[in-house]
XYZ file of C-alpha atoms in Angstrom:
674
model
C 98.001 92.982 105.251
C 101.090 94.789 104.009
C 104.051 95.659 106.125
C 102.858 97.719 109.041
C 104.505 101.053 109.653
C 103.655 103.946 111.878
C 102.333 106.560 109.452
C 98.985 104.929 109.035
C 98.815 104.095 112.745
C 99.441 107.622 114.049
C 99.156 106.850 117.736
C 101.929 104.312 117.330
C 104.676 106.888 117.465
C 104.715 105.645 121.049
C 106.322 102.596 119.442
C 103.862 99.909 120.286
C 103.644 97.226 117.645
C 101.200 98.096 114.908
C 98.023 96.196 115.645
C 97.352 94.973 112.156
C 100.944 93.855 111.661
C 102.204 90.323 111.425
C 102.171 87.927 114.348
C 104.694 88.454 117.088
C 107.811 86.389 116.476
C 109.429 84.112 118.965
C 111.561 85.931 121.537
C 114.746 87.041 119.849
C 116.148 88.590 123.002
C 119.051 86.255 123.555
C 122.646 87.275 124.211
C 123.811 90.375 122.343
C 125.851 89.338 119.302
C 128.159 92.272 120.054
C 130.903 91.964 122.680
C 131.794 95.467 123.738
C 133.803 94.428 126.803
C 136.836 93.123 124.898
C 139.668 95.285 123.588
C 139.147 95.740 120.767
C 135.430 94.949 120.960
C 134.011 92.110 118.897
C 131.483 93.455 116.407
C 129.683 91.922 113.429
C 130.967 93.160 110.090
C 127.548 94.727 109.478
C 127.879 97.399 112.183
C 128.194 101.078 111.304
C 130.842 103.243 112.994
C 128.982 106.193 114.496
C 131.728 107.788 116.602
C 132.270 110.793 114.344
C 128.582 111.564 113.848
C 127.826 111.210 117.567
C 130.672 113.536 118.470
C 129.360 116.129 116.033
C 125.807 115.741 117.349
C 126.959 116.285 120.922
C 128.696 119.470 119.825
C 125.390 120.688 118.412
C 123.665 119.697 121.650
C 126.163 121.781 123.625
C 125.381 124.866 121.570
C 121.698 124.400 122.506
C 122.509 123.670 126.178
C 120.911 120.229 125.945
C 121.525 117.257 128.191
C 119.747 114.852 125.825
C 118.264 114.764 122.337
C 115.401 112.531 121.128
C 115.538 111.143 117.590
C 112.259 109.444 116.514
C 111.789 107.190 113.496
C 109.098 109.203 111.737
C 108.859 112.257 109.480
C 106.879 115.489 109.700
C 103.706 113.865 108.333
C 103.727 110.471 110.082
C 104.000 108.684 106.765
C 103.780 104.918 106.656
C 107.023 104.906 104.712
C 109.562 107.714 104.935
C 111.923 109.150 102.351
C 115.679 108.638 102.567
C 116.290 112.230 103.629
C 114.031 111.655 106.668
C 115.823 108.520 107.874
C 117.591 110.407 110.656
C 117.431 107.677 113.271
C 118.813 105.143 110.828
C 121.661 107.445 109.791
C 122.797 108.411 113.292
C 122.573 104.865 114.730
C 123.285 102.562 111.785
C 120.121 100.636 112.691
C 117.771 100.567 109.697
C 114.711 98.861 111.219
C 111.479 100.725 110.586
C 110.607 101.133 114.281
C 112.757 102.499 117.067
C 113.583 105.664 118.981
C 117.123 106.884 119.651
C 118.196 109.145 122.515
C 121.631 110.705 122.853
C 123.063 112.244 126.032
C 126.489 113.801 126.483
C 127.897 110.446 127.608
C 125.587 107.728 126.321
C 123.434 106.805 123.350
C 120.584 104.296 123.291
C 117.912 102.822 121.040
C 114.533 101.397 122.076
C 112.814 98.972 119.718
C 110.522 95.952 119.787
C 111.330 92.264 119.410
C 111.039 92.270 115.635
C 114.277 94.223 115.388
C 116.468 93.176 118.318
C 118.813 90.969 116.334
C 118.978 93.449 113.463
C 119.860 96.291 115.825
C 122.636 94.267 117.454
C 124.127 93.496 114.058
C 124.025 97.087 112.835
C 124.872 99.265 115.855
C 128.387 99.715 117.205
C 129.354 99.870 120.867
C 128.469 103.538 121.116
C 124.850 102.411 121.413
C 122.902 100.592 124.085
C 119.979 98.468 122.911
C 116.886 98.589 125.117
C 114.414 95.842 124.378
C 111.363 97.884 125.344
C 109.019 100.311 123.650
C 107.040 103.383 124.640
C 107.881 106.708 126.227
C 107.852 105.404 129.806
C 111.093 103.338 129.630
C 112.782 106.138 127.694
C 111.895 108.717 130.329
C 112.924 106.338 133.122
C 116.335 106.029 131.481
C 116.596 109.789 130.955
C 115.915 110.472 134.622
C 118.881 108.305 135.591
C 121.226 109.648 132.905
C 120.733 113.415 132.914
C 121.070 115.731 135.915
C 118.293 117.715 137.532
C 117.746 120.915 135.628
C 118.712 119.221 132.362
C 117.004 119.954 129.062
C 115.768 117.269 126.668
C 115.680 118.553 123.099
C 113.495 117.363 120.247
C 112.395 118.377 116.772
C 108.719 119.393 117.201
C 107.936 118.312 113.645
C 108.879 114.736 114.524
C 106.682 114.298 117.598
C 102.928 113.905 117.354
C 100.752 115.770 119.808
C 100.083 112.575 121.746
C 103.755 111.635 121.897
C 104.764 115.087 123.091
C 102.080 114.972 125.768
C 103.332 111.562 126.864
C 106.924 112.765 127.266
C 105.841 116.025 128.873
C 103.598 114.326 131.399
C 106.260 111.770 132.327
C 108.855 114.509 132.920
C 106.591 116.742 134.994
C 107.916 117.300 138.501
C 111.327 115.817 137.607
C 113.137 119.146 137.211
C 113.902 118.174 133.602
C 112.434 120.095 130.713
C 111.419 119.281 127.143
C 112.818 121.842 124.709
C 111.385 122.277 121.206
C 114.091 123.040 118.612
C 112.803 123.576 115.093
C 116.232 123.145 113.479
C 116.904 119.421 113.433
C 120.319 118.745 114.945
C 120.836 115.476 113.085
C 120.291 117.334 109.815
C 123.036 119.795 110.772
C 125.449 116.925 111.357
C 124.310 115.002 108.277
C 125.067 118.052 106.159
C 125.757 117.636 102.464
C 125.620 113.840 102.732
C 121.897 113.977 103.444
C 119.858 112.811 100.421
C 117.957 115.651 98.722
C 114.231 116.191 99.010
C 112.440 114.723 95.955
C 111.622 117.247 93.261
C 109.786 115.261 90.589
C 106.805 117.039 89.025
C 103.474 117.023 90.822
C 100.685 115.884 88.537
C 96.886 115.905 88.500
C 94.852 112.733 88.132
C 92.694 112.559 85.049
C 89.025 113.168 85.765
C 88.298 109.544 84.835
C 90.186 108.454 87.978
C 88.643 110.826 90.500
C 85.365 110.570 92.367
C 84.857 114.347 92.499
C 86.607 117.483 91.306
C 88.818 119.284 93.773
C 86.371 122.181 93.760
C 83.558 119.847 94.824
C 85.728 118.454 97.598
C 86.676 121.910 98.856
C 83.017 122.940 98.881
C 82.146 119.799 100.828
C 84.739 120.499 103.519
C 83.621 124.114 103.795
C 80.061 122.924 104.225
C 81.206 120.781 107.159
C 82.957 123.823 108.635
C 79.745 125.844 108.454
C 77.731 123.097 110.139
C 80.262 122.507 112.930
C 78.984 123.703 116.297
C 82.304 125.395 117.064
C 82.294 127.270 113.740
C 85.912 126.779 112.655
C 87.227 129.355 110.195
C 89.886 127.034 108.782
C 90.890 123.399 108.419
C 94.570 122.490 108.603
C 95.631 119.350 106.731
C 98.947 117.810 107.786
C 98.777 114.245 106.416
C 100.105 114.054 102.868
C 97.243 111.840 101.764
C 94.776 114.563 102.790
C 96.208 117.182 100.429
C 96.705 114.592 97.660
C 93.055 113.524 97.957
C 91.634 117.040 98.257
C 93.238 118.377 95.073
C 93.433 115.082 93.123
C 97.193 115.585 92.916
C 99.859 112.920 93.074
C 103.673 112.595 93.017
C 106.325 110.104 94.155
C 108.010 111.613 97.215
C 107.191 108.686 99.502
C 108.054 105.048 98.747
C 104.955 103.067 97.711
C 102.652 106.075 98.279
C 101.906 108.659 95.542
C 102.223 111.734 97.768
C 104.208 114.970 97.842
C 105.408 117.021 100.794
C 102.683 119.508 101.558
C 100.262 121.118 103.988
C 96.935 122.779 103.255
C 95.189 125.578 105.125
C 91.619 125.741 103.857
C 89.651 128.728 105.172
C 86.136 129.884 104.461
C 87.497 132.355 101.889
C 90.932 131.127 100.784
C 92.990 128.031 99.956
C 96.689 127.906 100.787
C 98.777 124.945 99.633
C 102.258 124.739 101.155
C 104.641 122.901 98.855
C 107.665 123.406 96.592
C 106.209 125.735 93.958
C 108.899 124.877 91.408
C 107.368 121.418 91.090
C 104.065 122.761 89.704
C 103.905 123.113 85.941
C 101.994 125.956 84.345
C 99.237 123.465 83.518
C 98.903 122.416 87.168
C 98.946 126.027 88.353
C 96.146 126.747 85.892
C 94.304 123.636 87.082
C 94.478 125.036 90.631
C 93.384 128.535 89.575
C 96.542 129.854 91.178
C 96.547 133.131 89.253
C 93.577 134.535 91.182
C 92.799 135.263 94.833
C 89.151 134.223 95.207
C 87.732 131.517 97.487
C 88.268 128.887 94.772
C 91.826 129.931 93.931
C 94.704 127.904 95.352
C 97.625 130.006 96.546
C 100.924 128.108 96.515
C 103.194 129.003 99.430
C 106.605 127.645 100.331
C 106.537 124.387 102.288
C 109.044 125.647 104.851
C 106.825 128.615 105.748
C 103.869 126.627 107.074
C 104.670 127.130 110.763
C 105.157 130.888 110.430
C 102.059 131.229 108.244
C 99.855 129.280 110.662
C 101.192 131.317 113.568
C 100.411 134.546 111.738
C 96.912 133.361 110.788
C 96.253 132.398 114.399
C 96.734 136.029 115.478
C 93.317 136.884 114.041
C 89.808 136.088 115.209
C 90.003 132.510 113.944
C 89.388 128.908 114.972
C 91.554 126.256 113.333
C 90.166 122.735 112.947
C 92.782 119.973 113.130
C 92.883 116.197 113.281
C 95.113 115.465 116.249
C 96.191 112.053 114.972
C 98.245 113.545 112.138
C 99.156 117.022 113.392
C 102.677 117.285 114.736
C 103.619 119.314 117.767
C 105.576 121.755 115.571
C 102.279 123.126 114.252
C 100.212 122.557 117.361
C 102.493 124.577 119.634
C 102.056 127.830 117.656
C 98.243 127.798 117.752
C 96.669 129.247 120.930
C 94.624 126.511 122.550
C 91.498 128.658 122.665
C 91.695 128.930 118.867
C 91.883 125.199 118.265
C 89.012 122.958 117.196
C 90.184 119.393 117.621
C 88.949 116.005 116.489
C 90.846 112.756 116.283
C 90.641 112.887 112.489
C 90.200 115.859 110.173
C 87.030 116.242 108.085
C 89.060 115.300 105.013
C 90.209 112.039 106.602
C 86.623 111.224 107.575
C 85.172 112.119 104.181
C 87.878 110.226 102.308
C 87.043 107.074 104.256
C 83.638 106.756 102.564
C 83.924 106.244 98.816
C 81.231 107.547 96.493
C 79.779 105.357 93.755
C 82.395 106.344 91.181
C 85.254 105.745 93.595
C 83.790 102.358 94.458
C 83.616 101.382 90.793
C 87.202 102.527 90.230
C 88.542 100.559 93.175
C 86.647 97.434 92.101
C 88.051 97.721 88.573
C 91.614 97.938 89.888
C 91.079 94.710 91.818
C 90.012 92.844 88.680
C 93.254 93.751 86.910
C 95.209 93.054 90.081
C 93.673 89.571 90.200
C 94.948 88.952 86.672
C 98.496 89.754 87.782
C 98.285 87.503 90.851
C 96.749 84.638 88.878
C 99.486 84.907 86.252
C 102.006 84.590 89.068
C 100.292 81.604 90.680
C 100.122 79.785 87.365
C 103.814 80.473 86.784
C 104.660 79.200 90.273
C 102.816 75.921 89.731
C 105.031 75.240 86.741
C 108.351 76.438 88.131
C 108.438 75.718 91.863
C 108.809 71.934 91.280
C 111.940 72.716 89.252
C 113.614 74.213 92.331
C 114.526 77.409 90.492
C 112.338 79.920 92.349
C 113.277 81.751 95.524
C 111.335 84.232 97.632
C 113.095 87.267 96.196
C 112.829 86.312 92.529
C 109.173 85.478 93.154
C 108.535 88.896 94.701
C 110.213 90.561 91.745
C 108.088 88.613 89.294
C 104.723 89.375 90.882
C 105.711 93.048 90.987
C 106.630 92.793 87.297
C 103.262 91.242 86.424
C 101.477 94.060 88.247
C 103.591 96.611 86.443
C 102.286 95.252 83.149
C 98.684 95.944 84.136
C 96.879 98.997 82.783
C 97.154 102.139 84.945
C 99.846 100.568 87.145
C 101.980 102.877 89.267
C 104.114 100.338 91.128
C 103.610 98.197 94.230
C 101.637 99.528 97.201
C 104.151 98.123 99.706
C 107.186 95.876 99.815
C 106.032 92.441 98.719
C 106.017 89.801 101.447
C 107.100 86.569 99.779
C 107.690 83.956 102.469
C 108.266 80.212 102.226
C 108.086 77.704 105.051
C 109.214 78.974 108.432
C 109.836 82.480 107.075
C 106.081 82.983 106.745
C 105.785 82.828 110.528
C 108.192 85.769 110.970
C 106.877 89.247 111.589
C 107.332 91.686 108.723
C 109.394 89.261 106.692
C 110.470 90.349 103.239
C 113.263 88.632 101.317
C 116.327 90.342 99.906
C 118.541 89.420 96.997
C 121.164 88.227 99.467
C 118.896 86.586 102.053
C 116.031 84.442 100.801
C 114.684 80.915 100.800
C 113.908 78.587 97.926
C 110.252 77.873 97.274
C 109.497 74.198 97.622
C 106.606 71.883 96.863
C 107.060 70.533 100.388
C 106.393 73.860 102.130
C 103.621 76.397 102.452
C 104.160 79.718 100.717
C 102.631 83.031 101.814
C 102.327 85.914 99.366
C 101.137 89.288 100.681
C 101.324 91.898 97.944
C 99.526 94.826 96.406
C 99.601 97.422 93.678
C 99.077 101.110 93.123
C 96.895 101.919 90.132
C 95.513 105.252 89.005
C 92.047 103.987 89.919
C 92.793 102.181 93.154
C 95.126 100.592 95.665
C 95.166 96.823 96.218
C 96.320 94.436 98.934
C 95.770 90.682 98.878
C 97.267 87.665 100.634
C 97.120 84.049 99.561
C 98.798 81.006 101.103
C 99.633 78.012 98.893
C 100.975 74.471 99.195
C 101.916 72.597 95.997
C 102.647 69.262 97.650
C 100.979 67.266 100.410
C 100.154 69.446 103.412
C 99.889 67.915 106.863
C 96.515 67.404 108.483
C 97.287 70.218 110.923
C 98.238 72.611 108.130
C 94.963 71.881 106.357
C 92.974 72.324 109.545
C 94.684 75.598 110.401
C 94.230 76.894 106.857
C 90.582 75.930 106.775
C 89.901 77.562 110.125
C 91.538 80.754 108.855
C 89.346 80.509 105.758
C 86.242 80.019 107.900
C 87.165 83.144 109.852
C 87.493 85.096 106.618
C 84.116 83.828 105.440
C 82.349 84.358 108.764
C 83.339 88.012 108.896
C 82.815 88.614 105.170
C 79.233 87.312 105.238
C 78.315 88.861 108.583
C 75.252 91.116 108.772
C 75.489 93.783 111.468
C 73.718 97.035 112.449
C 74.807 100.232 110.709
C 77.305 102.362 112.663
C 78.729 99.280 114.394
C 82.395 99.554 115.333
C 84.680 97.121 113.556
C 86.050 96.114 116.935
C 82.599 94.773 117.869
C 82.593 92.234 115.016
C 86.303 91.434 114.711
C 86.018 88.274 116.828
C 83.958 86.567 114.114
C 87.221 86.226 112.150
C 88.830 84.436 115.100
C 86.014 82.196 116.296
C 86.897 79.110 114.241
C 90.499 79.364 115.398
C 89.492 79.926 119.013
C 87.320 76.807 118.865
C 90.513 74.800 118.350
C 92.680 76.786 120.766
C 94.412 78.741 117.979
C 94.741 82.474 117.362
C 96.769 85.126 115.557
C 98.669 88.061 116.984
C 97.701 90.860 114.629
C 94.642 92.884 113.768
C 92.011 91.753 111.315
C 91.880 94.569 108.791
C 92.538 98.119 107.688
C 91.088 100.639 105.289
C 92.421 101.088 101.767
C 92.484 104.067 99.422
C 91.899 105.072 95.820
C 95.498 105.373 94.611
C 96.488 106.535 98.085
C 97.580 104.669 101.205
C 97.406 100.879 101.405
C 96.679 101.290 105.126
C 94.058 104.010 105.025
C 92.830 105.222 108.362
C 90.486 105.547 110.174
C 88.700 102.430 108.826
C 89.339 99.021 110.355
C 88.584 96.610 113.162
C 90.497 98.185 116.035
C 89.104 100.011 119.049
C 90.187 103.411 117.757
C 88.745 102.970 114.278
C 85.542 104.761 113.373
C 82.231 102.946 113.016
C 81.567 101.037 109.808
C 79.540 102.868 107.173
C 78.289 102.131 103.678
C 80.970 102.946 101.109
C 84.008 102.095 103.204
C 86.618 99.597 102.045
C 88.486 97.398 104.490
C 90.739 94.388 104.361
C 89.669 91.174 106.094
C 92.747 89.122 106.963
C 92.763 86.428 109.633
C 95.798 84.190 109.899
C 97.648 81.580 111.885
C 101.395 81.281 112.484
C 103.341 78.292 113.757
C 106.730 79.539 114.935
C 109.593 77.918 113.068
C 107.326 76.041 110.685
C 104.789 77.976 108.597
C 102.454 80.928 108.386
C 98.942 81.315 106.972
C 97.075 84.473 106.079
C 94.080 84.969 103.801
C 93.430 88.612 103.017
C 90.701 90.134 100.892
C 89.530 93.700 100.422
C 85.807 94.222 100.953
C 83.315 97.040 100.441
C 80.803 97.844 103.170
C 77.332 97.639 101.607
C 73.718 97.627 102.733
C 72.495 94.193 103.765
C 69.218 92.677 102.640
C 67.340 91.514 105.727
C 64.010 89.803 106.232
C 62.615 92.740 108.176
C 63.158 96.466 107.592
C 66.170 97.971 109.293
C 69.529 99.606 108.746
C 72.028 96.777 108.442
C 75.367 96.349 106.698
C 77.522 93.546 105.347
C 80.621 93.140 103.176
C 81.092 92.661 99.453
C 84.494 91.126 98.714
C 86.268 92.768 95.764
C 89.425 90.632 95.722
C 89.094 88.019 93.018
C 91.711 85.286 93.457
C 90.568 81.788 94.524
C 91.900 80.144 97.671
C 94.146 77.089 97.560
C 91.894 74.026 97.210
C 94.807 71.809 98.218
C 94.699 73.270 101.745
C 90.945 73.209 102.352
C 89.507 70.510 104.575
C 85.937 70.447 103.302
C 84.767 68.408 106.299
C 85.236 71.498 108.496
C 83.013 73.669 106.309
C 79.309 74.060 106.985
C 76.768 74.096 104.149
C 76.630 77.891 104.588
C 80.398 78.154 104.139
C 80.259 76.041 100.994
C 77.397 78.098 99.654
C 79.339 81.297 100.244
C 82.536 79.937 98.694
C 80.876 78.652 95.572
C 79.014 81.897 95.034
C 82.294 83.765 95.523
C 83.985 81.514 92.990
C 81.177 82.129 90.535
C 81.743 85.868 91.002
C 85.462 85.411 90.311
C 84.622 83.584 87.090
C 82.282 86.354 86.029
C 84.662 89.197 86.893
C 88.090 87.860 85.963
C 87.321 85.170 83.383
C 86.313 87.586 80.600
C 89.403 89.713 81.227
C 91.668 86.688 80.880
C 89.910 85.661 77.686
C 90.028 89.174 76.264
C 93.779 89.204 76.725
C 94.226 85.684 75.340
C 95.588 84.403 78.647
C 94.147 80.988 77.929
C 96.374 78.998 80.283
C 95.422 81.330 83.131
C 91.757 81.078 82.161
C 91.922 77.298 82.305
C 93.621 77.500 85.709
C 90.882 79.835 86.938
C 88.145 77.483 85.794
C 89.784 74.550 87.557
C 90.354 76.433 90.800
C 86.801 77.767 90.977
C 84.971 74.483 90.494
C 82.330 73.718 93.147
C 84.202 72.645 96.249
C 81.703 69.951 97.202
C 82.774 67.969 94.160
C 85.734 66.830 96.260
C 84.214 65.491 99.465
C 86.709 64.656 102.224
C 87.626 61.059 102.942
C 86.591 61.475 106.584
C 83.019 62.416 105.742
C 80.295 59.850 105.931
C 78.522 58.896 102.696
C 75.343 60.492 103.970
C 76.901 63.843 104.791
C 78.897 63.751 101.549
C 75.674 63.278 99.580
C 73.975 66.206 101.332
C 76.907 68.569 100.784
C 77.372 67.559 97.157
C 73.679 67.956 96.382
C 73.638 71.377 97.999
C 76.674 72.532 96.024
C 75.202 71.299 92.721
C 71.940 73.103 93.435
C 73.817 76.313 94.251
C 75.949 76.075 91.117
C 72.906 75.578 88.920
C 71.174 78.731 90.191
């Protein structure tokens, strides 16, 4: 699943909860822990004093004749994670939650965020700030209309508002005699000054050919071919998402936490290639790799990152048509392109092409999941031995699984902050432990591990839920129903070009049958050493239709507030299905290779088809991961793997009748002997 942020859910700058995120927590909206009515006010020791910074910001607002200033939580590229120098909302408010919008007027300051962060915001913000327990532009505009006078101006940084978000604010303010004002110099940055962390400047590097599906020249030619075939004949494609430029040129860096990207834009025309980035970060070898010393159609011209707006505006003066993906283009670029010169789609041609992996990319991503399985299995084996000792906590466990991944070949760090949650913490949305705040792992509780790695050949994301003791009957039932949902969707055969939203309910059906459900989406795309949440693939209404070559996660769950959480997540490749009659049908091939917890499976709930699927899957795990464990002399882990992939029917449930137990066991033995 991974922690859900806004960069890979671009429409969510409106601050709705990310649909593939964790379940919604119980209502945390009790009494504010702050007491601002006393003198002096009572405040938690964790609050940040923002009086000086707010005063300075209001001085900047006065120079711009602003009545209010909007401070979003994103960066100029809608990244899933943002760098420290882009954490403007966190710096000005003291509130460090990943989702929330701040607005400052000349007299008041307020933050809007969702229920995941209410308590955190109260503990971090001083009495200068109001906390509004709502999300979206509508409540913000409603507040603005009561706080600023008619004729007032509402300022914003156009590079921090998506097109959709700007349109939402603009529409809501129409007819109110208040005006949105685009200011390209960020006022928070002016106040932050020399204390603002610097922009990363580590070298940008090229992936070795062994880890790329195509050369950058082949990719450029492919995009240009799409331009030529487009009915509106665009003369250029503008790429704003960092993953687009990274993918197009097979370049990587480390500007963004957990994502191997670098700050950049690309303007690809029918006769030129312009890459906007910090040129000092390109070595002579990389400049040669990009053919930057020439000016032909296959020569990449490096231009300064800060000049992208002016350069696009100048290009738009000609007889041109610029193709953009509106989901990742910020208003700061959009506003300088005449509307009659825009060619718009929800996603750029690069985003659409990147979503479908070619055969080499598929093989690379599969290989990364085999090594990733080794790391996870090493961790699970270690847990079995050490959890009963009472010496393992959530944070030390997260550190260890990250360490095991780091020891794998081609590792480049985790793909997101590891979610290591024991007992009731697993039912909390977006829970990740810290060194100071964590829970001991116990044989008496369920443990949820959601983690992933970045490798030069692929990005991984897998979730397993474990119980080392005696789970309750309800825990086993809930786990098994989640497992059935995973299986039902993974083995589903469906027509080509079917939307993921049309089949998503198959993952919920077994839970629905018992009156259970989960409050998050069922899956997301995943990249080749790119974003762990790779759009536009997935099971939501605004995802594109499923196609052969796409990778998606499949991750049903169940969460019992205050007690436990269950999630079973695998990554799967969309492949052609073999059907009895001719037709164009698809199904999924799971490429995650870690067995489920046998201790939590109630076999009596599984159909013969479920058992057949599971045992075939376990045989695949043995074939894929077993030899790798043996090759590396990980004999204890190999033994564990063999034990945990034995035919499930060998352990018939006590509640089954002897007749049904005989049928299931016979079926499993026959399957295993094939």
